[in-house]
Short mmCIF file of C-alpha atoms and ligand atoms in Angstrom, two decimals:
data_model
loop_
_atom_site.label_atom_id
_atom_site.label_comp_id
_atom_site.label_asym_id
_atom_site.label_seq_id
_atom_site.Cartn_x
_atom_site.Cartn_y
_atom_site.Cartn_z
CA MET A 1 81.59 48.06 -41.25
CA ALA A 2 80.83 51.02 -38.90
CA THR A 3 79.50 49.93 -35.52
CA ILE A 4 76.89 51.64 -33.45
CA ASN A 5 76.62 52.73 -29.82
CA ASP A 6 74.95 49.47 -28.59
CA ASN A 7 73.72 51.20 -25.47
CA TYR A 8 70.94 52.73 -27.58
CA LEU A 9 69.51 49.31 -28.05
CA LYS A 10 68.94 49.10 -24.25
CA LEU A 11 66.53 52.00 -24.39
CA LYS A 12 62.92 51.05 -23.76
CA ALA A 13 60.55 51.96 -26.58
CA GLY A 14 60.56 55.60 -27.76
CA TYR A 15 61.19 58.71 -25.70
CA LEU A 16 57.99 59.16 -23.72
CA PHE A 17 56.67 62.36 -25.37
CA PRO A 18 57.09 61.20 -28.96
CA GLU A 19 55.36 57.93 -28.01
CA ILE A 20 52.37 59.96 -26.64
CA GLY A 21 52.52 61.95 -29.85
CA ARG A 22 52.37 58.78 -31.92
CA ARG A 23 49.29 57.53 -30.10
CA VAL A 24 47.49 60.86 -30.34
CA ASN A 25 48.29 61.25 -34.04
CA ALA A 26 46.92 57.73 -34.67
CA PHE A 27 43.74 58.70 -32.86
CA ALA A 28 43.48 62.04 -34.55
CA ASP A 29 43.85 60.40 -37.97
CA ALA A 30 41.12 57.93 -37.19
CA ASN A 31 38.89 60.66 -35.64
CA PRO A 32 39.53 63.85 -37.62
CA ASP A 33 36.55 65.67 -36.03
CA ALA A 34 37.70 65.18 -32.48
CA ASN A 35 38.66 68.30 -30.61
CA ILE A 36 41.69 67.06 -28.79
CA ILE A 37 42.95 69.00 -25.80
CA ARG A 38 46.68 68.37 -25.07
CA LEU A 39 47.64 68.54 -21.42
CA GLY A 40 50.51 65.97 -21.91
CA ILE A 41 53.94 67.48 -22.64
CA GLY A 42 54.61 70.61 -20.56
CA ASP A 43 54.71 72.85 -23.59
CA VAL A 44 53.62 76.49 -23.15
CA THR A 45 50.82 77.94 -25.18
CA GLU A 46 50.70 81.73 -24.38
CA PRO A 47 52.52 84.29 -26.44
CA LEU A 48 56.06 85.50 -25.61
CA PRO A 49 56.19 88.44 -23.21
CA ASP A 50 56.10 91.74 -25.07
CA ALA A 51 59.42 92.86 -23.39
CA CYS A 52 61.21 89.82 -24.82
CA ARG A 53 59.68 90.20 -28.21
CA SER A 54 60.62 93.89 -28.47
CA ALA A 55 64.20 93.17 -27.34
CA MET A 56 64.53 90.50 -29.99
CA ILE A 57 63.17 92.77 -32.73
CA ARG A 58 65.73 95.46 -31.74
CA ALA A 59 68.45 92.78 -31.82
CA VAL A 60 67.39 91.70 -35.32
CA GLU A 61 67.68 95.25 -36.47
CA GLU A 62 71.23 95.40 -34.99
CA MET A 63 72.13 92.34 -36.93
CA GLY A 64 71.13 94.22 -40.14
CA ASP A 65 73.74 97.00 -39.60
CA ARG A 66 77.47 96.34 -40.10
CA ALA A 67 78.30 98.51 -37.11
CA SER A 68 76.22 96.45 -34.64
CA PHE A 69 76.27 93.13 -36.41
CA ARG A 70 77.46 90.14 -34.22
CA GLY A 71 79.08 86.89 -35.35
CA TYR A 72 80.06 84.17 -32.83
CA GLY A 73 79.38 85.04 -29.32
CA PRO A 74 81.12 83.76 -26.20
CA GLU A 75 80.40 80.02 -25.80
CA GLN A 76 79.50 80.72 -22.15
CA GLY A 77 77.02 83.41 -23.05
CA TYR A 78 77.31 87.19 -23.11
CA ALA A 79 78.55 88.77 -19.82
CA TRP A 80 75.69 91.30 -19.74
CA LEU A 81 73.15 88.40 -19.49
CA ARG A 82 75.12 86.28 -17.09
CA GLU A 83 75.60 89.31 -14.79
CA LYS A 84 71.83 90.03 -14.72
CA ILE A 85 71.10 86.38 -13.93
CA ALA A 86 73.76 86.25 -11.13
CA ALA A 87 72.41 89.42 -9.52
CA HIS A 88 68.72 88.73 -9.84
CA ASP A 89 68.27 84.97 -9.56
CA PHE A 90 71.15 84.19 -7.17
CA GLN A 91 72.83 87.06 -5.32
CA ALA A 92 69.47 88.67 -4.44
CA ARG A 93 68.52 85.40 -2.68
CA GLY A 94 71.78 85.39 -0.77
CA CYS A 95 73.40 82.79 -3.00
CA ASP A 96 77.11 83.29 -3.57
CA ILE A 97 77.16 82.70 -7.28
CA ASP A 98 79.34 84.74 -9.67
CA ALA A 99 78.45 85.58 -13.30
CA SER A 100 81.53 83.56 -14.43
CA GLU A 101 79.97 80.42 -12.92
CA ILE A 102 76.91 80.71 -15.15
CA PHE A 103 76.84 79.06 -18.61
CA ILE A 104 74.02 80.09 -21.03
CA SER A 105 72.70 77.22 -23.13
CA ASP A 106 69.85 76.26 -25.39
CA GLY A 107 68.08 74.01 -22.81
CA SER A 108 68.10 72.24 -19.51
CA LYS A 109 67.13 69.01 -21.21
CA CYS A 110 70.34 69.22 -23.29
CA ASP A 111 72.49 70.31 -20.40
CA THR A 112 71.26 67.60 -17.90
CA GLY A 113 72.40 65.11 -20.63
CA ASN A 114 75.56 66.87 -21.74
CA ILE A 115 76.80 67.22 -18.16
CA LEU A 116 77.68 63.58 -18.20
CA ASP A 117 80.53 64.31 -20.66
CA ILE A 118 82.64 65.63 -17.79
CA PHE A 119 82.03 62.73 -15.48
CA GLY A 120 83.64 59.25 -15.39
CA ASN A 121 81.90 56.06 -16.42
CA ASN A 122 82.12 54.30 -13.02
CA ASN A 123 79.98 56.60 -10.91
CA THR A 124 76.97 55.19 -9.04
CA ILE A 125 74.02 57.17 -10.20
CA ALA A 126 70.79 57.75 -8.29
CA VAL A 127 67.39 58.99 -9.67
CA THR A 128 64.04 59.17 -8.09
CA ASP A 129 61.28 56.97 -9.31
CA PRO A 130 59.17 58.50 -10.95
CA VAL A 131 61.64 60.80 -12.62
CA TYR A 132 62.02 63.04 -15.70
CA PRO A 133 63.05 60.41 -18.22
CA VAL A 134 65.94 62.39 -19.78
CA TYR A 135 68.10 61.76 -16.71
CA VAL A 136 67.79 58.02 -17.12
CA ASP A 137 67.95 57.72 -20.89
CA THR A 138 71.02 59.90 -21.20
CA ASN A 139 72.80 57.59 -18.75
CA VAL A 140 71.68 54.57 -20.75
CA MET A 141 72.99 56.14 -23.92
CA ALA A 142 76.36 56.88 -22.17
CA GLY A 143 76.71 53.29 -21.15
CA HIS A 144 76.32 53.91 -17.49
CA THR A 145 73.62 51.20 -16.98
CA GLY A 146 72.85 47.60 -17.60
CA GLU A 147 69.81 46.33 -19.40
CA ALA A 148 66.25 47.23 -18.25
CA ASN A 149 64.18 44.64 -16.43
CA ASP A 150 60.53 44.12 -17.25
CA ARG A 151 59.54 46.98 -14.94
CA GLY A 152 61.73 49.19 -17.06
CA GLU A 153 64.38 49.64 -14.34
CA TYR A 154 67.96 49.71 -15.58
CA GLY A 155 70.65 47.57 -13.95
CA GLY A 156 73.25 49.67 -12.16
CA LEU A 157 71.01 52.66 -11.40
CA VAL A 158 69.93 53.35 -7.86
CA TYR A 159 66.20 54.21 -7.88
CA LEU A 160 64.94 56.30 -4.95
CA PRO A 161 61.10 55.79 -4.75
CA ILE A 162 59.00 58.85 -4.22
CA SER A 163 55.37 58.57 -3.29
CA ALA A 164 52.60 60.16 -1.30
CA GLU A 165 54.07 58.37 1.76
CA ASN A 166 57.23 60.50 1.68
CA ASN A 167 55.63 63.57 0.20
CA PHE A 168 57.34 62.78 -3.12
CA THR A 169 60.69 63.63 -1.63
CA ALA A 170 63.16 60.75 -1.63
CA GLU A 171 64.75 59.32 1.49
CA ILE A 172 68.44 60.01 1.79
CA PRO A 173 70.17 56.80 0.63
CA THR A 174 71.95 54.58 3.19
CA GLU A 175 74.37 53.49 0.48
CA LYS A 176 77.05 55.64 -1.25
CA VAL A 177 76.06 57.17 -4.53
CA ASP A 178 78.19 59.56 -6.63
CA LEU A 179 75.82 61.48 -8.80
CA ILE A 180 72.20 62.25 -7.73
CA TYR A 181 69.50 63.96 -9.80
CA LEU A 182 67.06 66.14 -7.93
CA CYS A 183 64.33 68.17 -9.51
CA PHE A 184 62.28 70.75 -7.49
CA PRO A 185 59.60 71.83 -8.01
CA ASN A 186 59.31 68.32 -9.22
CA ASN A 187 58.58 67.09 -12.70
CA PRO A 188 56.45 64.95 -12.81
CA THR A 189 54.78 65.03 -9.40
CA GLY A 190 54.65 68.83 -8.74
CA ALA A 191 56.17 68.26 -5.26
CA THR A 192 58.45 70.81 -3.58
CA ALA A 193 61.38 70.51 -1.21
CA SER A 194 61.93 72.31 1.99
CA LYS A 195 65.26 73.89 2.97
CA GLU A 196 65.64 71.13 5.60
CA HIS A 197 65.21 68.36 2.99
CA LEU A 198 67.79 70.01 0.58
CA GLN A 199 70.19 70.58 3.51
CA ALA A 200 70.05 66.85 4.24
CA TRP A 201 70.95 66.11 0.59
CA VAL A 202 73.82 68.69 0.67
CA ASP A 203 75.17 67.25 3.90
CA TYR A 204 74.93 63.69 2.40
CA ALA A 205 76.72 64.83 -0.78
CA ARG A 206 79.45 66.52 1.11
CA SER A 207 80.18 63.72 3.40
CA ASN A 208 80.19 61.21 0.44
CA GLY A 209 82.03 63.26 -2.16
CA SER A 210 78.88 63.14 -4.38
CA ILE A 211 77.57 65.77 -6.76
CA LEU A 212 73.92 66.78 -6.85
CA PHE A 213 72.43 67.68 -10.24
CA PHE A 214 69.73 70.09 -9.15
CA ASP A 215 67.12 70.84 -11.90
CA ALA A 216 65.29 74.02 -10.98
CA ALA A 217 63.53 74.45 -14.32
CA TYR A 218 60.26 75.17 -12.52
CA GLU A 219 61.53 77.39 -9.66
CA ALA A 220 59.54 80.39 -10.99
CA PHE A 221 56.29 78.57 -10.00
CA ILE A 222 57.19 78.61 -6.28
CA THR A 223 54.79 80.92 -4.47
CA ASP A 224 55.45 79.69 -0.87
CA PRO A 225 58.05 82.11 0.53
CA GLU A 226 59.50 79.41 2.79
CA LEU A 227 60.61 77.25 -0.17
CA PRO A 228 64.14 77.63 -1.61
CA HIS A 229 64.38 78.47 -5.33
CA SER A 230 67.99 77.45 -5.72
CA ILE A 231 70.17 74.76 -4.21
CA TYR A 232 72.69 77.53 -3.47
CA GLU A 233 70.34 78.83 -0.81
CA ILE A 234 71.52 75.81 1.13
CA GLU A 235 74.76 76.01 3.22
CA GLY A 236 77.59 73.97 1.59
CA ALA A 237 75.87 73.60 -1.82
CA ARG A 238 78.75 75.41 -3.64
CA GLU A 239 80.81 72.35 -2.74
CA CYS A 240 78.56 69.71 -4.14
CA ALA A 241 75.87 71.00 -6.59
CA ILE A 242 75.38 71.90 -10.20
CA GLU A 243 72.11 73.73 -10.96
CA PHE A 244 70.11 73.76 -14.18
CA ARG A 245 67.54 76.46 -15.01
CA SER A 246 65.42 77.35 -18.02
CA PHE A 247 63.48 80.19 -19.50
CA SER A 248 61.11 77.74 -21.21
CA LYS A 249 58.34 77.82 -18.71
CA ASN A 250 58.58 81.21 -17.01
CA ALA A 251 59.07 83.25 -20.17
CA GLY A 252 57.46 80.87 -22.64
CA PHE A 253 60.79 80.02 -24.42
CA THR A 254 60.13 76.32 -25.22
CA GLY A 255 60.43 77.21 -28.90
CA THR A 256 62.77 80.21 -28.46
CA ARG A 257 65.40 78.20 -26.49
CA CYS A 258 67.45 79.61 -23.60
CA ALA A 259 68.54 78.06 -20.36
CA LEU A 260 71.55 78.10 -17.99
CA THR A 261 73.70 75.90 -15.95
CA VAL A 262 75.60 76.90 -12.81
CA VAL A 263 78.93 75.24 -12.11
CA PRO A 264 80.56 76.80 -9.00
CA LYS A 265 84.32 77.16 -9.25
CA SER A 266 84.57 75.44 -5.81
CA LEU A 267 83.22 72.07 -7.21
CA THR A 268 85.71 69.34 -7.78
CA GLY A 269 85.78 65.72 -8.89
CA LYS A 270 88.49 63.02 -8.69
CA ALA A 271 90.77 62.27 -11.55
CA ALA A 272 92.11 58.73 -12.08
CA ASP A 273 95.39 59.73 -10.46
CA GLY A 274 93.48 60.75 -7.34
CA SER A 275 93.93 64.47 -7.79
CA ASP A 276 90.99 66.92 -7.38
CA VAL A 277 89.97 68.65 -10.65
CA GLU A 278 87.72 71.76 -10.93
CA LEU A 279 84.48 70.80 -12.72
CA TRP A 280 84.08 74.34 -13.92
CA LYS A 281 87.25 74.02 -16.07
CA LEU A 282 86.02 70.81 -17.58
CA TRP A 283 82.51 72.16 -18.37
CA ASN A 284 84.07 75.41 -19.78
CA ARG A 285 86.28 73.22 -21.97
CA ARG A 286 83.37 71.00 -23.00
CA GLN A 287 81.16 73.98 -23.90
CA SER A 288 83.96 75.77 -25.77
CA THR A 289 84.47 72.70 -27.88
CA LYS A 290 81.01 71.42 -28.46
CA PHE A 291 78.74 74.49 -28.29
CA ASN A 292 78.81 77.84 -30.08
CA GLY A 293 76.45 79.64 -27.67
CA VAL A 294 72.83 80.77 -27.93
CA SER A 295 72.03 83.33 -30.61
CA TYR A 296 72.58 87.03 -29.84
CA ILE A 297 68.92 87.72 -30.69
CA VAL A 298 67.63 85.17 -28.10
CA GLN A 299 70.08 86.24 -25.43
CA ARG A 300 68.85 89.82 -25.89
CA GLY A 301 65.24 88.55 -25.59
CA THR A 302 66.24 86.67 -22.38
CA GLU A 303 67.91 89.79 -20.94
CA ALA A 304 64.61 91.53 -21.19
CA VAL A 305 63.10 89.04 -18.71
CA TYR A 306 65.11 91.02 -16.10
CA SER A 307 63.72 94.44 -17.03
CA PRO A 308 60.84 95.74 -14.89
CA GLU A 309 58.32 95.07 -17.69
CA GLY A 310 59.80 91.62 -18.29
CA GLN A 311 59.54 90.80 -14.63
CA ALA A 312 55.83 91.84 -14.53
CA GLN A 313 55.04 90.03 -17.73
CA THR A 314 56.76 86.76 -16.84
CA LYS A 315 55.07 86.90 -13.40
CA ALA A 316 51.78 87.24 -15.06
CA LEU A 317 52.47 84.27 -17.37
CA VAL A 318 53.53 82.05 -14.41
CA ASN A 319 50.40 83.14 -12.45
CA PHE A 320 48.23 82.36 -15.43
CA TYR A 321 49.49 78.73 -15.59
CA LEU A 322 49.30 78.46 -11.74
CA GLU A 323 45.61 79.43 -11.94
CA ASN A 324 45.14 76.64 -14.54
CA ALA A 325 46.81 74.24 -12.13
CA LYS A 326 44.47 75.37 -9.37
CA ILE A 327 41.39 74.74 -11.63
CA ILE A 328 42.68 71.35 -12.46
CA ARG A 329 43.33 70.45 -8.80
CA GLU A 330 40.03 71.73 -7.64
CA GLN A 331 37.88 70.20 -10.37
CA LEU A 332 39.45 66.77 -10.12
CA THR A 333 39.17 66.90 -6.30
CA VAL A 334 35.52 67.71 -6.45
CA ALA A 335 35.03 64.75 -8.87
CA GLY A 336 36.58 62.50 -6.15
CA LEU A 337 40.04 61.99 -7.69
CA LYS A 338 43.14 62.08 -5.55
CA VAL A 339 45.50 64.79 -6.66
CA TYR A 340 48.99 66.02 -5.69
CA GLY A 341 51.19 68.90 -6.78
CA GLY A 342 49.98 71.83 -8.83
CA VAL A 343 50.43 74.43 -6.02
CA ASN A 344 53.98 75.60 -6.46
CA ALA A 345 54.33 73.80 -9.76
CA PRO A 346 52.66 73.58 -13.20
CA TYR A 347 52.02 69.85 -12.95
CA VAL A 348 49.18 67.98 -11.18
CA TRP A 349 49.86 64.37 -10.26
CA VAL A 350 46.60 62.38 -10.24
CA GLN A 351 45.91 58.89 -8.89
CA THR A 352 44.18 56.99 -11.69
CA PRO A 353 40.54 56.24 -10.93
CA GLN A 354 38.84 52.84 -11.04
CA GLY A 355 42.19 51.01 -10.52
CA LEU A 356 43.18 51.70 -14.10
CA SER A 357 46.82 51.48 -15.13
CA SER A 358 48.52 54.67 -16.22
CA TRP A 359 48.42 53.76 -19.92
CA ASP A 360 44.80 52.38 -19.72
CA PHE A 361 43.75 55.69 -18.17
CA PHE A 362 45.70 57.55 -20.92
CA ASP A 363 43.82 55.59 -23.66
CA LYS A 364 40.45 55.96 -21.99
CA LEU A 365 40.96 59.73 -21.50
CA LEU A 366 42.04 60.16 -25.09
CA HIS A 367 39.16 58.03 -26.53
CA THR A 368 36.26 59.14 -24.30
CA CYS A 369 37.30 62.70 -23.39
CA ASN A 370 39.67 63.56 -26.20
CA VAL A 371 42.08 64.89 -23.53
CA VAL A 372 45.85 64.03 -23.55
CA GLY A 373 47.85 63.66 -20.39
CA THR A 374 51.01 61.75 -19.47
CA PRO A 375 50.95 58.28 -18.00
CA GLY A 376 52.84 58.14 -14.68
CA SER A 377 54.42 54.87 -15.57
CA GLY A 378 56.17 56.71 -18.39
CA PHE A 379 58.24 58.42 -15.66
CA GLY A 380 59.23 55.13 -13.96
CA ALA A 381 57.81 51.96 -12.43
CA ALA A 382 56.66 53.72 -9.21
CA GLY A 383 54.61 56.09 -11.38
CA GLU A 384 52.26 53.26 -12.34
CA GLY A 385 48.67 54.07 -11.21
CA TYR A 386 49.33 57.82 -11.65
CA PHE A 387 48.84 60.31 -14.36
CA ARG A 388 50.35 63.77 -14.92
CA ILE A 389 48.25 66.65 -16.14
CA SER A 390 50.07 69.71 -17.33
CA ALA A 391 48.72 73.19 -16.62
CA PHE A 392 50.27 74.66 -19.79
CA ASN A 393 47.35 75.46 -22.02
CA SER A 394 44.72 78.13 -22.54
CA ARG A 395 42.12 78.76 -19.79
CA GLU A 396 39.36 77.76 -22.19
CA ASN A 397 41.01 74.46 -22.96
CA VAL A 398 41.81 73.68 -19.29
CA GLU A 399 38.18 74.40 -18.25
CA GLU A 400 36.79 72.34 -21.19
CA ALA A 401 39.11 69.45 -20.42
CA MET A 402 38.16 69.47 -16.71
CA GLN A 403 34.47 69.42 -17.62
CA ARG A 404 34.89 66.48 -19.88
CA ILE A 405 37.04 64.53 -17.40
CA THR A 406 34.91 65.18 -14.39
CA GLN A 407 31.65 64.21 -16.32
CA THR A 408 33.30 60.88 -17.24
CA PHE A 409 35.23 59.96 -14.11
CA ARG A 410 33.21 61.29 -11.27
CA VAL A 411 33.95 58.76 -8.38
C1 MLT B 501 57.67 67.74 -19.74
O1 MLT B 501 56.59 67.68 -20.24
O2 MLT B 501 58.11 66.93 -18.88
C2 MLT B 501 58.60 68.81 -20.17
O3 MLT B 501 58.03 69.55 -21.16
C3 MLT B 501 59.77 68.18 -20.79
C4 MLT B 501 60.80 69.29 -21.10
O4 MLT B 501 60.73 70.35 -20.55
O5 MLT B 501 61.73 68.84 -21.70
#
């Protein structure tokens, strides 16, 4: 009889967003006339930038001609795209990142999970609490944790609490951890990290031989010129950090799929025999074996992000969602709710009113306002009593949702 990966049985309930979807669908089935506004999962709503669409249409035409048809592309992504990313997103900010250190992929969610393939099973792993659930669940699936306790915390993981008291930036641990997940601008709290804070992490990682997994999927939402967009803006990060980026939120690619992971060639990990091994080689080997690259058409669409029109159009998209975030923050604040984030990030982190638990607030909001958000406790035990509202929606829906919420929950 075939056996299963028993680690999956340790996972708590469903993945957060499908669970929300299940509750919303049940409500919608029972209330077919309800006009439900979804500010839960951070999924974009506005059309793809014209520059990206036009580039993809041209690429489709090329695929229709034997002379310009493309089959398998490089597993790492086409050099013309990686070179643009290296120049624009990294070198222009003073980051010493070469195109050969960039790997194009179909998503940061996949890559933050897949990266575990190249690491051993005995690393001590730290995550913030609350946290993007993918970091935790992929470690559970890989067998890197024990069972969950009744707060949903898995044995073996080191949880670094983030709260209003520490500006949602974790304290540097006093113990030694090997792999650390950081996400800035933060999902779910919308918090940001200063250069000094990231320098402290890089210094910690270098003195402990740790690797930082730096998720910068929301970097395009940074408007404060003092804030770093990349971990490689920090001295020493080439020796201790892998960075994940995505085109999902800045270019509206959640359904189109394109992202990238940076693995500097100077990064090493320890083999069982004590030797130092380049992580770049392992990730390159992993991608060449398990991945066939992102489609030519999508990579051409992504390349257009870096054209002058693409830059202007993606900036306009980001500004549109940031304006939504501002409306959410301002309206909820006027109604007396305590809010965080939403300034350099598309997420607003709200303290639940009336002492409601996160899921109770979720149900109340769904049933009385027909608005969907994400319960903070779904991101970890320390998220209890909080609620995440996503700014990814039309202006009309955001304004309507805020009107409904502030009428019901004015405190
Ligand atoms: C979220 O809502 O947290 C994000 O949409 C999840 C993701 O990007 O995978």
